[in-house]
CSV table of C-alpha atoms in Angstrom, one decimal:
chain,number,residue,atom,x,y,z
A,23,MET,CA,-70.1,-41.3,-116.2
A,24,PRO,CA,-73.0,-43.3,-114.8
A,25,GLN,CA,-75.1,-45.1,-117.3
A,26,PRO,CA,-78.5,-43.3,-117.6
A,27,ILE,CA,-81.4,-45.1,-116.0
A,28,ARG,CA,-84.2,-45.7,-118.5
A,29,ARG,CA,-85.7,-48.9,-117.2
A,30,ALA,CA,-87.8,-49.9,-114.2
A,31,VAL,CA,-89.3,-53.1,-112.9
A,32,ILE,CA,-92.5,-53.3,-110.7
A,33,PRO,CA,-92.8,-56.7,-109.1
A,34,ALA,CA,-96.6,-57.4,-109.0
A,35,ALA,CA,-96.8,-61.2,-108.8
A,36,GLY,CA,-97.6,-61.4,-105.0
A,37,LEU,CA,-100.9,-62.9,-103.7
A,38,GLY,CA,-101.8,-60.0,-101.4
A,39,SER,CA,-102.7,-62.6,-98.7
A,40,ARG,CA,-102.5,-60.0,-95.9
A,41,LEU,CA,-105.4,-58.1,-97.5
A,42,LEU,CA,-107.8,-61.1,-97.9
A,43,PRO,CA,-110.7,-61.2,-98.6
A,44,LEU,CA,-110.3,-57.9,-100.4
A,45,THR,CA,-107.7,-59.5,-102.7
A,46,LYS,CA,-109.6,-62.7,-103.4
A,47,ALA,CA,-110.7,-61.5,-106.8
A,48,ILE,CA,-109.0,-58.1,-107.1
A,49,PRO,CA,-105.2,-57.9,-107.4
A,50,LYS,CA,-103.9,-55.9,-104.4
A,51,GLU,CA,-102.2,-53.6,-106.9
A,52,MET,CA,-105.6,-52.5,-108.2
A,53,LEU,CA,-107.1,-51.5,-104.8
A,54,PRO,CA,-107.8,-47.7,-104.9
A,55,VAL,CA,-105.8,-45.1,-103.0
A,56,GLY,CA,-107.5,-41.8,-103.7
A,57,ASP,CA,-109.0,-41.8,-107.2
A,58,ARG,CA,-106.6,-44.3,-108.8
A,59,PRO,CA,-105.3,-47.9,-108.2
A,60,VAL,CA,-102.2,-48.1,-106.0
A,61,ILE,CA,-100.0,-49.4,-108.9
A,62,GLU,CA,-100.9,-46.3,-110.9
A,63,HIS,CA,-99.3,-44.1,-108.3
A,64,THR,CA,-96.0,-46.0,-108.9
A,65,VAL,CA,-96.3,-45.9,-112.7
A,66,ARG,CA,-97.0,-42.1,-112.6
A,67,GLU,CA,-94.0,-41.6,-110.4
A,68,LEU,CA,-91.7,-43.5,-112.8
A,69,VAL,CA,-93.0,-41.7,-115.9
A,70,ALA,CA,-92.7,-38.3,-114.1
A,71,SER,CA,-89.0,-39.3,-113.4
A,72,GLY,CA,-88.1,-39.9,-117.0
A,73,ILE,CA,-88.4,-43.7,-117.1
A,74,THR,CA,-89.2,-44.9,-120.6
A,75,ASP,CA,-89.3,-48.7,-120.2
A,76,ILE,CA,-91.4,-50.2,-117.4
A,77,THR,CA,-91.7,-53.9,-116.9
A,78,ILE,CA,-94.5,-55.1,-114.6
A,79,VAL,CA,-93.8,-58.7,-113.5
A,80,VAL,CA,-97.2,-60.5,-112.9
A,81,SER,CA,-98.6,-63.9,-112.1
A,82,GLY,CA,-101.9,-65.5,-112.8
A,83,GLY,CA,-105.0,-63.5,-112.0
A,84,LYS,CA,-103.5,-60.1,-112.7
A,85,SER,CA,-105.2,-59.3,-116.0
A,86,LEU,CA,-107.0,-56.4,-114.5
A,87,ILE,CA,-103.6,-54.5,-114.3
A,88,GLN,CA,-103.2,-54.9,-118.1
A,89,GLU,CA,-106.8,-53.9,-118.6
A,90,HIS,CA,-106.4,-50.7,-116.5
A,91,PHE,CA,-103.5,-49.4,-118.5
A,92,ARG,CA,-104.6,-50.5,-121.9
A,93,PRO,CA,-105.8,-47.5,-124.0
A,94,ASN,CA,-109.6,-47.6,-124.6
A,95,PRO,CA,-110.4,-45.1,-127.4
A,96,ALA,CA,-114.0,-46.5,-127.8
A,97,LEU,CA,-114.8,-45.6,-124.2
A,98,VAL,CA,-113.1,-42.2,-124.5
A,99,ALA,CA,-115.2,-41.5,-127.6
A,100,GLN,CA,-118.4,-42.6,-125.9
A,101,LEU,CA,-117.7,-40.4,-122.9
A,102,ARG,CA,-117.0,-37.4,-125.1
A,103,ALA,CA,-120.2,-38.1,-127.1
A,104,ASP,CA,-122.1,-38.1,-123.8
A,105,GLY,CA,-120.7,-34.8,-122.8
A,106,LYS,CA,-118.5,-36.3,-120.0
A,107,ALA,CA,-115.2,-34.6,-121.1
A,108,ALA,CA,-113.6,-34.8,-117.6
A,109,TYR,CA,-114.1,-38.6,-117.4
A,110,ALA,CA,-112.9,-39.0,-121.0
A,111,ASP,CA,-109.7,-37.0,-120.3
A,112,ALA,CA,-109.1,-39.1,-117.2
A,113,VAL,CA,-109.5,-42.4,-119.1
A,114,GLN,CA,-107.3,-41.2,-121.9
A,115,GLU,CA,-104.6,-40.0,-119.6
A,116,VAL,CA,-104.3,-43.5,-118.0
A,117,GLY,CA,-104.0,-45.1,-121.5
A,118,GLU,CA,-101.3,-42.6,-122.3
A,119,LEU,CA,-99.2,-43.8,-119.3
A,120,SER,CA,-98.8,-47.2,-121.1
A,121,ARG,CA,-97.3,-45.4,-124.1
A,122,ARG,CA,-95.2,-42.9,-122.3
A,123,GLY,CA,-93.8,-45.6,-119.9
A,124,HIS,CA,-93.7,-48.2,-122.7
A,125,ILE,CA,-95.2,-50.7,-120.2
A,126,THR,CA,-94.6,-54.4,-120.9
A,127,TYR,CA,-95.8,-57.4,-118.9
A,128,LEU,CA,-93.8,-60.4,-117.9
A,129,ASP,CA,-95.0,-63.6,-116.2
A,130,GLN,CA,-92.9,-64.5,-113.2
A,131,HIS,CA,-90.8,-67.7,-113.5
A,132,GLY,CA,-88.5,-69.2,-111.0
A,133,PRO,CA,-88.2,-69.5,-107.2
A,134,TYR,CA,-90.2,-67.3,-104.9
A,135,GLY,CA,-88.7,-64.2,-103.3
A,136,ASN,CA,-88.4,-60.6,-104.3
A,137,GLY,CA,-85.2,-61.2,-106.3
A,138,THR,CA,-86.9,-63.4,-108.8
A,139,PRO,CA,-89.0,-60.7,-110.6
A,140,VAL,CA,-85.9,-58.6,-110.8
A,141,LEU,CA,-84.0,-61.4,-112.5
A,142,ASN,CA,-86.9,-62.0,-114.9
A,143,ALA,CA,-86.9,-58.4,-115.9
A,144,ALA,CA,-83.1,-58.3,-116.2
A,145,ARG,CA,-83.3,-60.6,-119.2
A,146,ASN,CA,-84.5,-57.7,-121.2
A,147,SER,CA,-82.3,-55.0,-119.7
A,148,GLY,CA,-78.9,-56.1,-120.8
A,149,ASP,CA,-76.2,-54.5,-118.7
A,150,GLU,CA,-78.2,-51.4,-117.8
A,151,PRO,CA,-79.0,-50.2,-114.3
A,152,MET,CA,-82.7,-50.1,-113.4
A,153,LEU,CA,-85.1,-49.0,-110.8
A,154,VAL,CA,-87.1,-51.4,-108.7
A,155,LEU,CA,-90.2,-50.1,-107.0
A,156,TRP,CA,-93.0,-52.0,-105.3
A,157,PRO,CA,-96.6,-51.5,-106.5
A,158,ASP,CA,-98.1,-51.2,-103.0
A,159,ASP,CA,-96.0,-48.2,-101.9
A,160,VAL,CA,-97.3,-44.6,-102.3
A,161,PHE,CA,-94.9,-41.6,-101.8
A,162,VAL,CA,-96.1,-38.1,-101.5
A,163,ALA,CA,-93.1,-35.9,-102.2
A,164,HIS,CA,-92.2,-32.6,-103.9
A,165,VAL,CA,-89.5,-34.5,-105.8
A,166,PRO,CA,-90.6,-38.0,-106.6
A,167,ARG,CA,-88.8,-40.8,-104.8
A,168,ALA,CA,-87.6,-42.2,-108.1
A,169,GLN,CA,-85.9,-39.0,-109.0
A,170,GLN,CA,-84.3,-38.9,-105.6
A,171,LEU,CA,-82.9,-42.4,-106.1
A,172,ILE,CA,-81.7,-41.6,-109.6
A,173,ALA,CA,-79.9,-38.4,-108.3
A,174,ALA,CA,-78.1,-40.5,-105.7
A,175,TYR,CA,-77.1,-43.1,-108.3
A,176,ASN,CA,-75.8,-40.3,-110.6
A,177,ALA,CA,-73.7,-39.0,-107.7
A,178,THR,CA,-72.2,-42.4,-106.8
A,179,ASN,CA,-72.5,-44.7,-109.8
A,180,SER,CA,-73.4,-47.4,-107.3
A,181,PRO,CA,-76.5,-49.3,-106.2
A,182,VAL,CA,-78.9,-47.2,-104.1
A,183,LEU,CA,-81.6,-48.2,-101.5
A,184,ALA,CA,-84.5,-46.0,-100.5
A,185,LEU,CA,-84.4,-45.3,-96.7
A,186,MET,CA,-86.6,-43.5,-94.2
A,187,PRO,CA,-85.9,-42.7,-90.5
A,188,MET,CA,-87.7,-45.1,-88.2
A,189,GLN,CA,-88.6,-45.4,-84.5
A,190,PRO,CA,-86.3,-47.8,-82.7
A,191,GLY,CA,-89.2,-50.0,-81.7
A,192,ASP,CA,-90.1,-50.6,-85.4
A,193,SER,CA,-86.8,-52.3,-86.4
A,194,GLN,CA,-88.3,-55.8,-86.4
A,195,ARG,CA,-90.5,-54.7,-89.4
A,196,TYR,CA,-87.7,-53.7,-91.7
A,197,GLY,CA,-84.3,-54.3,-93.2
A,198,VAL,CA,-82.0,-52.0,-91.3
A,199,PRO,CA,-78.8,-50.7,-93.0
A,200,VAL,CA,-75.4,-50.8,-91.5
A,201,VAL,CA,-74.2,-47.2,-92.0
A,202,LYS,CA,-70.5,-46.6,-92.7
A,203,GLU,CA,-70.6,-43.0,-93.6
A,204,GLU,CA,-73.1,-40.1,-93.9
A,205,PHE,CA,-73.0,-37.3,-96.5
A,206,ASP,CA,-75.0,-34.2,-97.1
A,207,GLY,CA,-78.5,-34.5,-98.5
A,208,GLY,CA,-79.4,-37.8,-96.8
A,209,LEU,CA,-76.9,-39.9,-98.7
A,210,LEU,CA,-75.4,-42.8,-96.7
A,211,ARG,CA,-72.6,-45.3,-97.5
A,212,ILE,CA,-73.8,-48.6,-96.2
A,213,THR,CA,-72.1,-52.0,-95.8
A,214,GLY,CA,-75.3,-54.2,-95.8
A,215,LEU,CA,-78.7,-54.8,-94.4
A,216,VAL,CA,-79.8,-56.6,-91.2
A,217,GLU,CA,-83.3,-58.1,-91.7
A,218,LYS,CA,-85.7,-57.3,-88.9
A,219,PRO,CA,-83.3,-57.0,-86.0
A,220,ARG,CA,-84.5,-56.6,-82.4
A,221,PRO,CA,-84.4,-52.9,-81.3
A,222,GLU,CA,-81.3,-53.4,-79.2
A,223,GLU,CA,-79.5,-55.0,-82.1
A,224,ALA,CA,-80.5,-52.5,-84.9
A,225,PRO,CA,-77.4,-51.1,-86.5
A,226,SER,CA,-79.0,-47.7,-87.3
A,227,HIS,CA,-82.2,-45.8,-87.0
A,228,PHE,CA,-83.0,-46.1,-90.7
A,229,ALA,CA,-85.3,-48.5,-92.5
A,230,ALA,CA,-85.1,-49.8,-96.1
A,231,ILE,CA,-88.6,-49.2,-97.4
A,232,GLY,CA,-88.7,-50.6,-100.9
A,233,GLY,CA,-87.1,-48.8,-103.8
A,234,TYR,CA,-83.8,-49.6,-105.3
A,235,VAL,CA,-81.4,-48.7,-108.1
A,236,ILE,CA,-80.1,-52.1,-109.1
A,237,THR,CA,-76.9,-52.3,-111.1
A,238,PRO,CA,-75.6,-55.2,-113.2
A,239,GLY,CA,-73.4,-56.3,-110.3
A,240,ILE,CA,-76.5,-56.9,-108.1
A,241,ILE,CA,-78.0,-58.9,-111.0
A,242,ASP,CA,-74.9,-61.1,-111.1
A,243,GLU,CA,-75.2,-61.7,-107.4
A,244,LEU,CA,-78.9,-62.8,-107.9
A,245,ARG,CA,-77.8,-65.2,-110.6
A,246,GLU,CA,-75.2,-66.6,-108.2
A,247,GLN,CA,-78.1,-67.2,-105.7
A,248,THR,CA,-80.2,-68.9,-108.4
A,249,GLY,CA,-77.3,-71.1,-109.4
A,250,ARG,CA,-77.1,-72.4,-105.8
A,251,TRP,CA,-80.8,-72.8,-105.4
A,252,THR,CA,-81.9,-76.3,-104.8
A,253,GLY,CA,-85.7,-76.0,-104.7
A,254,ALA,CA,-85.9,-74.9,-101.1
A,255,GLY,CA,-85.9,-71.3,-99.9
A,256,GLU,CA,-86.3,-68.1,-101.8
A,257,ILE,CA,-84.2,-65.6,-103.7
A,258,TYR,CA,-83.9,-62.2,-102.0
A,259,LEU,CA,-82.5,-58.8,-103.0
A,260,THR,CA,-81.2,-58.3,-99.5
A,261,ASP,CA,-78.8,-61.3,-99.9
A,262,ALA,CA,-77.6,-60.1,-103.2
A,263,ILE,CA,-77.1,-56.5,-101.9
A,264,ASN,CA,-75.2,-57.8,-98.8
A,265,ALA,CA,-72.9,-60.0,-101.0
A,266,PHE,CA,-72.2,-57.1,-103.3
A,267,ALA,CA,-71.6,-54.7,-100.4
A,268,ALA,CA,-68.9,-57.0,-99.0
A,269,THR,CA,-66.5,-55.8,-101.7
A,270,ARG,CA,-68.1,-52.8,-103.4
A,271,ALA,CA,-69.9,-49.6,-102.6
A,272,VAL,CA,-73.6,-49.5,-101.8
A,273,TYR,CA,-75.5,-46.4,-100.8
A,274,GLY,CA,-78.8,-45.5,-99.2
A,275,GLN,CA,-80.8,-42.3,-99.9
A,276,VAL,CA,-83.0,-41.0,-97.1
A,277,ILE,CA,-86.2,-40.1,-99.0
A,278,ARG,CA,-87.7,-36.7,-98.4
A,279,GLY,CA,-91.5,-37.1,-98.4
A,280,GLN,CA,-94.3,-39.1,-96.9
A,281,TRP,CA,-94.4,-42.9,-97.4
A,282,TYR,CA,-97.6,-44.9,-97.3
A,283,ASP,CA,-97.4,-48.7,-97.4
A,284,THR,CA,-100.7,-50.4,-98.4
A,285,GLY,CA,-99.6,-54.0,-97.9
A,286,ASN,CA,-101.7,-54.7,-94.7
A,287,PRO,CA,-105.2,-53.6,-93.7
A,288,LEU,CA,-104.2,-50.8,-91.3
A,289,ALA,CA,-101.6,-49.4,-93.6
A,290,TYR,CA,-104.0,-49.5,-96.5
A,291,LEU,CA,-106.8,-47.7,-94.6
A,292,THR,CA,-104.2,-45.1,-93.4
A,293,ALA,CA,-103.2,-44.5,-97.0
A,294,GLN,CA,-106.8,-44.3,-98.2
A,295,PHE,CA,-107.7,-42.0,-95.3
A,296,ALA,CA,-104.7,-39.7,-95.9
A,297,ALA,CA,-105.5,-39.5,-99.7
A,298,ALA,CA,-109.2,-38.6,-98.9
A,299,LEU,CA,-108.3,-35.9,-96.4
A,300,ALA,CA,-105.9,-34.3,-98.9
A,301,ASP,CA,-108.6,-34.1,-101.6
A,302,PRO,CA,-110.0,-30.6,-101.8
A,303,ASP,CA,-113.5,-31.8,-102.4
A,304,TYR,CA,-113.7,-34.7,-100.0
A,305,GLY,CA,-111.3,-33.6,-97.3
A,306,PRO,CA,-113.5,-31.0,-95.5
A,307,HIS,CA,-116.5,-33.3,-95.4
A,308,LEU,CA,-114.4,-36.2,-94.0
A,309,ARG,CA,-112.9,-34.0,-91.3
A,310,ARG,CA,-116.4,-33.0,-90.2
A,311,LEU,CA,-117.5,-36.7,-90.3
A,312,ALA,CA,-114.5,-37.8,-88.2
A,313,ARG,CA,-115.3,-35.1,-85.6
A,314,ASP,CA,-119.0,-35.6,-85.4
A,315,LEU,CA,-119.5,-39.3,-86.0
A,316,ASP,CA,-120.9,-41.3,-83.1
A,317,PRO,CA,-119.1,-44.6,-82.9
A,318,ALA,CA,-122.5,-46.3,-82.4
A,319,ASP,CA,-123.4,-45.1,-85.9
A,320,ALA,CA,-120.2,-46.3,-87.6
A,321,LEU,CA,-120.2,-49.2,-90.1
A,322,VAL,CA,-119.0,-52.4,-88.6
A,323,ALA,CA,-117.7,-55.6,-90.2
A,324,GLY,CA,-120.0,-58.6,-90.4
């Protein structure tokens, strides 16, 4: 039987350079999408999926993340005394996420690359499988993405990557899986990933979009990379997954739902706009605004 997944890691040590100057003083993970910071969407997804141990790997300048999730009973009490019960409930609920997800924070140490925060978190996970989700992704789905990945892992007892269909011309933006076999429900057996291939060289029409079930074997491959590291280059999950897939089974799960990436200005604005349109209070007004606004009256940068 597969080992139950209780743990997750959220790598949140990046600089957010593609979103400067927004991220000069504010961590990119704290930029709002809808009525909450983007990282809260990820934490809520994990808690809703039954994860009870969440490690957020951070770097300097990320203290706002800890502040956001830290319970603040004094503020809650003040809001209730002022008759602002709805605000009090909202603040209290965010603090509860820290308890329900047992959130801990870990400073990133080691070489750059997205494999390093996973290795950092693995020191506390023993030989357990764990989820890895990025803090700048937002999924809107009837069944949370994390639950879909866990279900695929339970069915295969193997590492699992989150996949989405892509347009052929987009292949140079993603890791593209080499598909060996397709099963019902969007489950794919894959033999590796090709990073950002040209459209004519893409091995499939799927994209790896960030979201993994990582098993101890993948951690061992990351340690192998670190052992060979000489101070140049970076440690990447893709390399560990490809090394593992050379001799053992790896799967991809095509995620059912809508994915929003917030890692660049256009993607962030798209996610923010979609969240606002979906809001029952704001959506109707914004639709009217988009229809009636004269471009000459629009706000412009500078």
